[in-house]
């Protein structure tokens, strides 16, 4: 194809502009139409409501999909008429034919009427922030949804499966069904123009009549909110009428004023939503209510593809998923909500990858890592997430078989491992025992709500097992030397063992049982005796049978929040995340005046190097006591179906990263797992809280997804040294491409580098770059021409990056 000359191109494009302005109305999304209405009616200018700031601005941020890649002349013609495109490295930022832009309000109708414009959407979302309300906007997930993958599908996780190894999932929660059913009318029976639940109807059969079995009702998306973010009480969003963005519509087919579901109510695997039909409202005007003329979309297919239940029993969608075990503990359900809950643009608490599918491995039902990994792999997992952590009776040096499995699997399926929540309590201690001396660690066991009956102290060091001897002293004053084996002392049972890992980490594992005592209450002492002449550092952890990350059995001295990343994040090959604050509070007592500043690392977030000095942290993501997600109705606490909860911990941060990894893979289907990790870490945000990166608290910084999919930040703009220290040739962007593409790469040191393009016959097409470059991130552009400036034909090409005696290659696809 011959290039179009600039003047001719501009004329052609402007000629298209002469069409009727009204032709563009149907191309605007509801949010954009709503903002325009608020601006034109004057409502936006009358107040300072933050959600209408976009309507008060002279320009509106939009995402535009065109029917082709625009030429420079076409871009210039649009810019002359009021459109501003984002440019990165001199090139207009786009994903395929989807462009982020801002448009003057007075130019909006004319631009949208262009034949070349397929769709235009506001970057703004209705009802304040969509989905996880703060954290998804913080990580840019809601902006990512506006972009498309190489096949043109929106970047919402479509076609990806995320495996969560956790406590289970509530398969009946409405958030876990796709909005893939029919679009239906509702019948305003009383003619008031507003929805009257239990009286109005949903027109299931399309006959326009209010049939008796078509009653339309709703129930509240009830919120457990101890921080009082949404109101003045612990339980919020109750009895305040139907709200489109977090309440649930259903067809009360039998008229009993409740939503019936599950096998006990007579529903089967073939029943859509496993019960009476569920719907979401298309809130066209964005006012949060169901108005006359607005449509309903039926929920249908479960987002959960399969579950691995107790006894390694698998339940599969379309076969018997309805029979999955309940989530009695209530952890896996909110994690899954952050991954893929709700519907993009319609629900306030939608997950970061709302169109991804979920694989739930019930780890706490006895399914080991060794069992979960191959199951998830066989079911097509693209990401694996480990929602648990341990810190006692483990070497924490990457040497266990489970850690080895994670490392092996990470070569082909990225493994996301939260760093643990050990930094807040006093269950972790580090001390140095001087040569020919001793040191006593005090352990207190208080009287919590439930008596502590057992505890498991663990001590690690890196010399020889013979170098240290240990004694334990009970609250009654009795002392026993901890030789391998069991002892009875003061009515307590004590078992201990010393051992060395394959990587040279020495350990003392201790188990203490109350035996004939009522409990372990009181002060214990664990003394380490150094039998050598030099100092020996010890790392100690303690756990009990009642508490988890804090409280209960804790150290009285030498406790620290350093070097406390827990298993299995200690694996060699894993992508490890910490947690930071997005609201500014740390506990369930309320906001507390901002006890954790917005943007600061969470007090509980695991950090530091491994015991052998290996750096572990890759990234930090939202997970403080400030994330809201789905809540199970199956944990015995009486929460209704379809409710939400405040959720926290690095296990709340983990699904943010797992969902982001899925979005990156959707954007770059040919990316390796190393590529995915590179893209996420190299585009992390830094600020005054993170300080200079890399560091052992933040890794490479705060999770941001736009740059990772190639939109917000070009690799040319990355600071030298702000990317992982290895040679890496990234996937070209975009791919397939026409007419040009960017080729990102990272150099581990200064030196001579060459970037060359070859055809499928191995013939050199063009040397794109051959010169000395500094260590760090770079990118070069290939314009689809050969060495003589001739446009090459459509087809497959290969890019070869040569540096320091090593060559990396990538496949490029040119489509003319």
CSV table of N, CA, C and O in Angstrom, one decimal, residues 331-436:
chain,number,residue,atom,x,y,z
A,331,UNK,N,-12.3,-16.6,53.3
A,331,UNK,CA,-11.1,-15.9,52.8
A,331,UNK,C,-11.1,-15.9,51.3
A,331,UNK,O,-10.8,-14.9,50.6
A,332,UNK,N,-11.3,-17.1,50.7
A,332,UNK,CA,-11.2,-17.2,49.3
A,332,UNK,C,-12.3,-16.4,48.5
A,332,UNK,O,-12.0,-16.0,47.4
A,333,UNK,N,-13.4,-16.2,49.1
A,333,UNK,CA,-14.5,-15.5,48.4
A,333,UNK,C,-14.1,-14.0,48.2
A,333,UNK,O,-14.2,-13.5,47.0
A,334,UNK,N,-13.6,-13.3,49.2
A,334,UNK,CA,-13.2,-11.9,48.9
A,334,UNK,C,-12.0,-11.8,48.0
A,334,UNK,O,-11.8,-10.9,47.2
A,335,UNK,N,-11.1,-12.8,48.1
A,335,UNK,CA,-9.9,-12.8,47.2
A,335,UNK,C,-10.4,-13.0,45.8
A,335,UNK,O,-10.0,-12.2,44.9
A,336,UNK,N,-11.4,-13.9,45.5
A,336,UNK,CA,-11.9,-14.0,44.2
A,336,UNK,C,-12.6,-12.8,43.7
A,336,UNK,O,-12.7,-12.5,42.5
A,337,UNK,N,-13.3,-12.1,44.6
A,337,UNK,CA,-13.9,-10.9,44.3
A,337,UNK,C,-13.0,-9.8,43.7
A,337,UNK,O,-13.3,-9.1,42.8
A,338,UNK,N,-11.8,-9.7,44.4
A,338,UNK,CA,-10.8,-8.8,43.9
A,338,UNK,C,-10.2,-9.3,42.5
A,338,UNK,O,-9.9,-8.4,41.7
A,339,UNK,N,-10.2,-10.5,42.3
A,339,UNK,CA,-9.7,-11.1,41.1
A,339,UNK,C,-10.7,-10.8,39.9
A,339,UNK,O,-10.3,-10.2,38.9
A,340,UNK,N,-11.9,-11.2,40.1
A,340,UNK,CA,-12.8,-11.2,39.0
A,340,UNK,C,-14.3,-11.0,39.3
A,340,UNK,O,-15.1,-11.3,38.5
A,341,UNK,N,-14.6,-10.4,40.5
A,341,UNK,CA,-16.0,-10.2,40.8
A,341,UNK,C,-16.7,-9.1,40.0
A,341,UNK,O,-16.0,-8.2,39.5
A,342,UNK,N,-18.0,-9.2,39.9
A,342,UNK,CA,-18.8,-8.1,39.3
A,342,UNK,C,-18.6,-7.9,37.8
A,342,UNK,O,-18.0,-8.7,37.1
A,343,UNK,N,-19.2,-6.8,37.4
A,343,UNK,CA,-19.2,-6.5,35.9
A,343,UNK,C,-18.5,-5.1,35.7
A,343,UNK,O,-18.9,-4.2,36.4
A,344,UNK,N,-17.6,-5.1,34.8
A,344,UNK,CA,-16.9,-3.8,34.5
A,344,UNK,C,-17.8,-2.7,34.2
A,344,UNK,O,-18.7,-2.8,33.4
A,345,UNK,N,-17.7,-1.5,34.9
A,345,UNK,CA,-18.5,-0.4,34.6
A,345,UNK,C,-19.8,-0.4,35.2
A,345,UNK,O,-20.5,0.7,35.2
A,346,UNK,N,-20.3,-1.5,35.8
A,346,UNK,CA,-21.6,-1.6,36.4
A,346,UNK,C,-21.6,-1.7,37.9
A,346,UNK,O,-22.6,-1.3,38.6
A,347,UNK,N,-20.6,-2.4,38.4
A,347,UNK,CA,-20.5,-2.6,39.9
A,347,UNK,C,-19.4,-1.9,40.5
A,347,UNK,O,-18.3,-1.8,40.0
A,348,UNK,N,-19.7,-1.3,41.7
A,348,UNK,CA,-18.7,-0.5,42.4
A,348,UNK,C,-17.6,-1.4,42.9
A,348,UNK,O,-16.4,-1.0,42.9
A,349,UNK,N,-17.9,-2.7,43.2
A,349,UNK,CA,-16.9,-3.6,43.8
A,349,UNK,C,-16.5,-4.7,42.8
A,349,UNK,O,-16.5,-5.8,43.1
A,350,UNK,N,-16.3,-4.3,41.5
A,350,UNK,CA,-15.9,-5.2,40.5
A,350,UNK,C,-14.4,-5.5,40.7
A,350,UNK,O,-13.6,-4.6,41.1
A,351,UNK,N,-14.0,-6.7,40.3
A,351,UNK,CA,-12.6,-7.1,40.4
A,351,UNK,C,-11.7,-6.5,39.3
A,351,UNK,O,-12.2,-5.9,38.4
A,352,UNK,N,-10.4,-6.6,39.4
A,352,UNK,CA,-9.5,-6.0,38.5
A,352,UNK,C,-9.6,-6.7,37.1
A,352,UNK,O,-9.3,-6.0,36.1
A,353,UNK,N,-9.9,-7.9,37.1
A,353,UNK,CA,-10.0,-8.7,35.8
A,353,UNK,C,-11.4,-9.3,35.8
A,353,UNK,O,-11.5,-10.5,35.8
A,354,UNK,N,-12.5,-8.5,35.6
A,354,UNK,CA,-13.8,-9.0,35.9
A,354,UNK,C,-14.3,-10.0,34.9
A,354,UNK,O,-15.3,-10.7,35.1
A,355,UNK,N,-13.6,-10.2,33.7
A,355,UNK,CA,-14.0,-11.2,32.8
A,355,UNK,C,-13.1,-12.4,32.7
A,355,UNK,O,-13.2,-13.3,31.9
A,356,UNK,N,-12.2,-12.5,33.7
A,356,UNK,CA,-11.4,-13.7,33.8
A,356,UNK,C,-12.2,-14.8,34.5
A,356,UNK,O,-13.2,-14.6,35.1
A,357,UNK,N,-11.7,-16.0,34.3
A,357,UNK,CA,-12.4,-17.2,35.0
A,357,UNK,C,-11.5,-17.6,36.2
A,357,UNK,O,-10.3,-17.3,36.3
A,358,UNK,N,-12.2,-18.2,37.2
A,358,UNK,CA,-11.5,-18.6,38.4
A,358,UNK,C,-11.4,-20.1,38.6
A,358,UNK,O,-12.4,-20.8,38.3
A,359,UNK,N,-10.3,-20.5,39.0
A,359,UNK,CA,-10.0,-21.9,39.5
A,359,UNK,C,-9.8,-21.8,41.0
A,359,UNK,O,-8.8,-21.1,41.4
A,360,UNK,N,-10.6,-22.5,41.8
A,360,UNK,CA,-10.4,-22.4,43.2
A,360,UNK,C,-9.9,-23.7,43.8
A,360,UNK,O,-10.6,-24.7,43.7
A,361,UNK,N,-8.7,-23.7,44.3
A,361,UNK,CA,-8.1,-24.9,44.9
A,361,UNK,C,-8.3,-24.7,46.4
A,361,UNK,O,-7.8,-23.8,47.0
A,362,UNK,N,-9.1,-25.6,47.1
A,362,UNK,CA,-9.3,-25.5,48.5
A,362,UNK,C,-8.1,-26.0,49.3
A,362,UNK,O,-8.0,-27.1,49.8
A,363,UNK,N,-7.1,-25.2,49.4
A,363,UNK,CA,-5.8,-25.5,50.0
A,363,UNK,C,-6.1,-25.9,51.5
A,363,UNK,O,-5.5,-26.9,52.0
A,364,UNK,N,-6.9,-25.2,52.2
A,364,UNK,CA,-7.1,-25.5,53.6
A,364,UNK,C,-8.1,-26.7,53.8
A,364,UNK,O,-8.4,-27.0,55.0
A,365,UNK,N,-8.5,-27.3,52.8
A,365,UNK,CA,-9.3,-28.5,52.9
A,365,UNK,C,-8.4,-29.7,52.7
A,365,UNK,O,-8.9,-30.9,52.5
A,366,UNK,N,-7.0,-29.5,52.8
A,366,UNK,CA,-6.1,-30.6,52.7
A,366,UNK,C,-5.5,-30.9,51.3
A,366,UNK,O,-4.8,-31.9,51.2
A,367,UNK,N,-5.7,-30.0,50.4
A,367,UNK,CA,-5.1,-30.1,49.1
A,367,UNK,C,-3.7,-29.4,49.1
A,367,UNK,O,-3.7,-28.2,49.2
A,368,UNK,N,-2.7,-30.1,49.0
A,368,UNK,CA,-1.3,-29.6,49.1
A,368,UNK,C,-1.0,-28.8,47.9
A,368,UNK,O,-1.6,-28.9,46.8
A,369,UNK,N,0.1,-28.0,48.0
A,369,UNK,CA,0.7,-27.4,46.8
A,369,UNK,C,0.9,-28.4,45.7
A,369,UNK,O,0.7,-28.1,44.5
A,370,UNK,N,1.5,-29.5,46.1
A,370,UNK,CA,1.8,-30.5,45.1
A,370,UNK,C,0.6,-31.0,44.4
A,370,UNK,O,0.7,-31.5,43.2
A,371,UNK,N,-0.5,-31.0,45.0
A,371,UNK,CA,-1.8,-31.4,44.4
A,371,UNK,C,-2.4,-30.3,43.6
A,371,UNK,O,-3.0,-30.5,42.5
A,372,UNK,N,-2.3,-29.1,44.2
A,372,UNK,CA,-3.0,-27.9,43.5
A,372,UNK,C,-2.4,-27.5,42.2
A,372,UNK,O,-3.1,-27.2,41.2
A,373,UNK,N,-1.0,-27.5,42.1
A,373,UNK,CA,-0.4,-27.1,40.9
A,373,UNK,C,-0.7,-27.9,39.7
A,373,UNK,O,-1.2,-27.3,38.7
A,374,UNK,N,-0.6,-29.2,39.7
A,374,UNK,CA,-0.9,-29.9,38.5
A,374,UNK,C,-2.4,-29.8,38.1
A,374,UNK,O,-2.8,-29.8,36.9
A,375,UNK,N,-3.2,-29.7,39.1
A,375,UNK,CA,-4.7,-29.6,38.8
A,375,UNK,C,-4.9,-28.3,38.1
A,375,UNK,O,-5.6,-28.2,37.1
A,376,UNK,N,-4.4,-27.2,38.7
A,376,UNK,CA,-4.6,-25.9,38.1
A,376,UNK,C,-4.0,-25.9,36.7
A,376,UNK,O,-4.6,-25.3,35.7
A,377,UNK,N,-2.8,-26.5,36.5
A,377,UNK,CA,-2.2,-26.5,35.2
A,377,UNK,C,-3.1,-27.2,34.2
A,377,UNK,O,-3.3,-26.8,33.1
A,378,UNK,N,-3.6,-28.4,34.6
A,378,UNK,CA,-4.4,-29.2,33.7
A,378,UNK,C,-5.7,-28.5,33.3
A,378,UNK,O,-6.3,-28.8,32.3
A,379,UNK,N,-6.2,-27.5,34.2
A,379,UNK,CA,-7.4,-26.8,33.9
A,379,UNK,C,-7.1,-25.5,33.2
A,379,UNK,O,-8.0,-24.6,33.2
A,380,UNK,N,-5.9,-25.3,32.7
A,380,UNK,CA,-5.6,-24.1,31.9
A,380,UNK,C,-5.3,-22.8,32.7
A,380,UNK,O,-5.5,-21.7,32.1
A,381,UNK,N,-4.8,-22.9,33.9
A,381,UNK,CA,-4.4,-21.7,34.7
A,381,UNK,C,-3.4,-20.9,33.9
A,381,UNK,O,-2.4,-21.4,33.4
A,382,UNK,N,-3.6,-19.6,33.9
A,382,UNK,CA,-2.6,-18.7,33.4
A,382,UNK,C,-1.9,-17.9,34.5
A,382,UNK,O,-0.8,-17.4,34.2
A,383,UNK,N,-2.4,-17.9,35.7
A,383,UNK,CA,-1.8,-17.4,36.9
A,383,UNK,C,-2.1,-18.3,38.0
A,383,UNK,O,-3.2,-18.8,38.1
A,384,UNK,N,-1.2,-18.4,39.0
A,384,UNK,CA,-1.5,-19.2,40.2
A,384,UNK,C,-1.2,-18.3,41.4
A,384,UNK,O,-0.1,-17.6,41.4
A,385,UNK,N,-2.1,-18.2,42.3
A,385,UNK,CA,-2.0,-17.3,43.5
A,385,UNK,C,-2.1,-18.1,44.8
A,385,UNK,O,-3.0,-19.0,44.9
A,386,UNK,N,-1.1,-17.9,45.6
A,386,UNK,CA,-1.0,-18.7,46.9
A,386,UNK,C,-1.5,-17.8,48.0
A,386,UNK,O,-0.7,-16.9,48.5
A,387,UNK,N,-2.6,-18.1,48.6
A,387,UNK,CA,-3.2,-17.2,49.6
A,387,UNK,C,-3.0,-17.8,51.0
A,387,UNK,O,-4.0,-17.9,51.8
A,388,UNK,N,-1.8,-18.1,51.3
A,388,UNK,CA,-1.5,-18.5,52.7
A,388,UNK,C,0.0,-18.3,52.9
A,388,UNK,O,0.8,-18.1,52.0
A,389,UNK,N,0.4,-18.3,54.2
A,389,UNK,CA,1.8,-18.1,54.6
A,389,UNK,C,2.1,-18.8,55.9
A,389,UNK,O,1.3,-18.9,56.8
A,390,UNK,N,3.3,-19.4,56.0
A,390,UNK,CA,3.7,-20.0,57.2
A,390,UNK,C,5.1,-19.5,57.6
A,390,UNK,O,5.9,-19.1,56.8
A,391,UNK,N,5.4,-19.5,58.9
A,391,UNK,CA,6.6,-19.0,59.4
A,391,UNK,C,7.3,-19.8,60.5
A,391,UNK,O,8.3,-19.4,61.0
A,392,UNK,N,6.7,-20.9,60.9
A,392,UNK,CA,7.3,-21.8,61.9
A,392,UNK,C,7.4,-23.2,61.2
A,392,UNK,O,6.8,-23.5,60.3
A,393,UNK,N,8.4,-23.9,61.8
A,393,UNK,CA,8.6,-25.2,61.3
A,393,UNK,C,8.9,-25.2,59.8
A,393,UNK,O,8.5,-26.1,59.1
A,394,UNK,N,9.8,-24.3,59.4
A,394,UNK,CA,10.2,-24.2,58.0
A,394,UNK,C,11.5,-23.5,58.0
A,394,UNK,O,11.8,-22.6,58.8
A,395,UNK,N,12.4,-23.9,57.0
A,395,UNK,CA,13.7,-23.2,56.9
A,395,UNK,C,13.6,-21.8,56.3
A,395,UNK,O,14.5,-21.0,56.4
A,396,UNK,N,12.6,-21.5,55.6
A,396,UNK,CA,12.4,-20.2,54.9
A,396,UNK,C,13.5,-19.8,54.0
A,396,UNK,O,13.9,-18.6,54.0
A,397,UNK,N,14.2,-20.8,53.4
A,397,UNK,CA,15.3,-20.5,52.5
A,397,UNK,C,15.1,-21.0,51.1
A,397,UNK,O,16.0,-21.1,50.3
A,398,UNK,N,13.8,-21.4,50.7
A,398,UNK,CA,13.5,-21.8,49.4
A,398,UNK,C,13.9,-23.3,49.1
A,398,UNK,O,13.8,-23.7,48.0
A,399,UNK,N,14.1,-24.0,50.1
A,399,UNK,CA,14.6,-25.4,49.9
A,399,UNK,C,13.6,-26.5,50.0
A,399,UNK,O,13.9,-27.6,49.7
A,400,UNK,N,12.3,-26.1,50.4
A,400,UNK,CA,11.3,-27.2,50.5
A,400,UNK,C,10.9,-27.6,49.1
A,400,UNK,O,11.0,-26.9,48.1
A,401,UNK,N,10.3,-28.8,49.0
A,401,UNK,CA,9.8,-29.3,47.7
A,401,UNK,C,8.7,-28.4,47.2
A,401,UNK,O,8.6,-28.2,45.9
A,402,UNK,N,7.8,-27.9,48.1
A,402,UNK,CA,6.8,-27.0,47.6
A,402,UNK,C,7.3,-25.7,47.0
A,402,UNK,O,6.9,-25.3,45.9
A,403,UNK,N,8.4,-25.2,47.6
A,403,UNK,CA,9.0,-24.0,47.0
A,403,UNK,C,9.7,-24.4,45.7
A,403,UNK,O,9.7,-23.6,44.7
A,404,UNK,N,10.2,-25.5,45.6
A,404,UNK,CA,10.8,-26.0,44.3
A,404,UNK,C,9.8,-26.1,43.2
A,404,UNK,O,10.0,-25.7,42.1
A,405,UNK,N,8.6,-26.7,43.6
A,405,UNK,CA,7.5,-26.8,42.6
A,405,UNK,C,7.1,-25.4,42.1
A,405,UNK,O,6.9,-25.3,40.9
A,406,UNK,N,7.0,-24.5,43.0
A,406,UNK,CA,6.6,-23.2,42.6
A,406,UNK,C,7.6,-22.6,41.7
A,406,UNK,O,7.2,-22.0,40.7
A,407,UNK,N,8.9,-22.8,42.0
A,407,UNK,CA,9.9,-22.3,41.1
A,407,UNK,C,9.9,-22.9,39.7
A,407,UNK,O,10.0,-22.2,38.7
A,408,UNK,N,9.7,-24.2,39.7
A,408,UNK,CA,9.6,-24.9,38.4
A,408,UNK,C,8.4,-24.4,37.6
A,408,UNK,O,8.5,-24.1,36.4
A,409,UNK,N,7.3,-24.3,38.3
A,409,UNK,CA,6.0,-23.9,37.6
A,409,UNK,C,6.1,-22.5,37.1
A,409,UNK,O,5.5,-22.1,36.1
A,410,UNK,N,6.8,-21.6,37.8
A,410,UNK,CA,6.9,-20.2,37.4
A,410,UNK,C,7.6,-20.0,36.1
A,410,UNK,O,7.4,-18.9,35.5
A,411,UNK,N,8.2,-21.0,35.5
A,411,UNK,CA,8.8,-20.9,34.2
A,411,UNK,C,7.7,-20.7,33.1
A,411,UNK,O,7.9,-20.1,32.1
A,412,UNK,N,6.5,-21.3,33.4
A,412,UNK,CA,5.5,-21.3,32.4
A,412,UNK,C,4.2,-20.7,32.8
A,412,UNK,O,3.3,-20.3,32.0
A,413,UNK,N,3.9,-20.6,34.2
A,413,UNK,CA,2.7,-20.0,34.7
A,413,UNK,C,3.2,-19.2,35.9
A,413,UNK,O,3.7,-19.7,36.9
A,414,UNK,N,2.9,-17.9,35.8
A,414,UNK,CA,3.5,-17.0,36.8
A,414,UNK,C,2.9,-17.3,38.2
A,414,UNK,O,1.7,-17.5,38.3
A,415,UNK,N,3.7,-17.3,39.2
A,415,UNK,CA,3.3,-17.7,40.6
A,415,UNK,C,3.3,-16.4,41.5
A,415,UNK,O,4.4,-15.8,41.7
A,416,UNK,N,2.1,-16.1,41.9
A,416,UNK,CA,2.0,-14.9,42.8
A,416,UNK,C,1.9,-15.3,44.2
A,416,UNK,O,1.1,-16.1,44.6
A,417,UNK,N,2.9,-14.8,45.0
A,417,UNK,CA,2.9,-15.2,46.5
A,417,UNK,C,3.0,-14.0,47.4
A,417,UNK,O,4.0,-13.3,47.4
A,418,UNK,N,2.0,-13.7,48.1
A,418,UNK,CA,2.0,-12.5,49.1
A,418,UNK,C,3.1,-12.8,50.1
A,418,UNK,O,3.4,-13.9,50.5
A,419,UNK,N,3.7,-11.7,50.6
A,419,UNK,CA,4.8,-11.7,51.5
A,419,UNK,C,4.5,-12.1,52.9
A,419,UNK,O,5.4,-12.3,53.7
A,420,UNK,N,3.2,-12.1,53.3
A,420,UNK,CA,2.8,-12.4,54.6
A,420,UNK,C,2.6,-11.2,55.5
A,420,UNK,O,3.0,-10.1,55.1
A,421,UNK,N,1.9,-11.4,56.6
A,421,UNK,CA,1.5,-10.3,57.5
A,421,UNK,C,2.3,-10.3,58.8
A,421,UNK,O,1.7,-9.9,59.9
A,422,UNK,N,3.5,-10.7,58.8
A,422,UNK,CA,4.2,-10.9,60.1
A,422,UNK,C,4.8,-9.7,60.7
A,422,UNK,O,5.4,-9.7,61.7
A,423,UNK,N,4.8,-8.5,60.0
A,423,UNK,CA,5.5,-7.4,60.4
A,423,UNK,C,4.8,-6.6,61.6
A,423,UNK,O,5.4,-5.8,62.2
A,424,UNK,N,3.5,-6.9,61.8
A,424,UNK,CA,2.8,-6.0,62.7
A,424,UNK,C,2.9,-6.5,64.2
A,424,UNK,O,3.0,-5.8,65.1
A,425,UNK,N,2.8,-7.8,64.4
A,425,UNK,CA,2.9,-8.4,65.7
A,425,UNK,C,4.3,-8.6,66.2
A,425,UNK,O,5.3,-8.0,65.7
A,426,UNK,N,4.4,-9.4,67.2
A,426,UNK,CA,5.7,-9.7,67.8
A,426,UNK,C,6.0,-11.2,67.8
A,426,UNK,O,6.6,-11.7,68.8
A,427,UNK,N,5.7,-11.8,66.7
A,427,UNK,CA,5.9,-13.2,66.6
A,427,UNK,C,7.2,-13.5,65.8
A,427,UNK,O,7.5,-14.7,65.5
A,428,UNK,N,8.0,-12.5,65.6
A,428,UNK,CA,9.2,-12.6,64.8
A,428,UNK,C,10.4,-11.8,65.5
A,428,UNK,O,10.2,-10.7,65.8
A,429,UNK,N,11.5,-12.5,65.7
A,429,UNK,CA,12.6,-11.9,66.4
A,429,UNK,C,13.9,-12.2,65.7
A,429,UNK,O,14.1,-13.3,65.1
A,430,UNK,N,14.8,-11.3,65.8
A,430,UNK,CA,16.2,-11.5,65.3
A,430,UNK,C,17.2,-11.0,66.4
A,430,UNK,O,17.0,-9.9,66.9
A,431,UNK,N,18.2,-11.8,66.7
A,431,UNK,CA,19.1,-11.4,67.7
A,431,UNK,C,20.5,-12.1,67.4
A,431,UNK,O,20.6,-13.0,66.6
A,432,UNK,N,21.5,-11.6,68.0
A,432,UNK,CA,22.9,-12.1,67.8
A,432,UNK,C,23.4,-12.6,69.2
A,432,UNK,O,23.4,-11.9,70.2
A,433,UNK,N,23.8,-13.9,69.2
A,433,UNK,CA,24.3,-14.5,70.4
A,433,UNK,C,25.8,-14.4,70.3
A,433,UNK,O,26.5,-14.9,69.4
A,434,UNK,N,26.4,-13.7,71.3
A,434,UNK,CA,27.8,-13.4,71.3
A,434,UNK,C,28.6,-14.8,71.4
A,434,UNK,O,28.0,-15.7,72.0
A,435,UNK,N,29.9,-14.8,71.0
A,435,UNK,CA,30.7,-16.0,71.1
A,435,UNK,C,30.8,-16.4,72.6
A,435,UNK,O,31.0,-15.5,73.5
A,436,UNK,N,30.7,-17.7,72.8
A,436,UNK,CA,30.9,-18.2,74.2
A,436,UNK,C,29.9,-17.5,75.2
A,436,UNK,O,30.3,-17.3,76.3
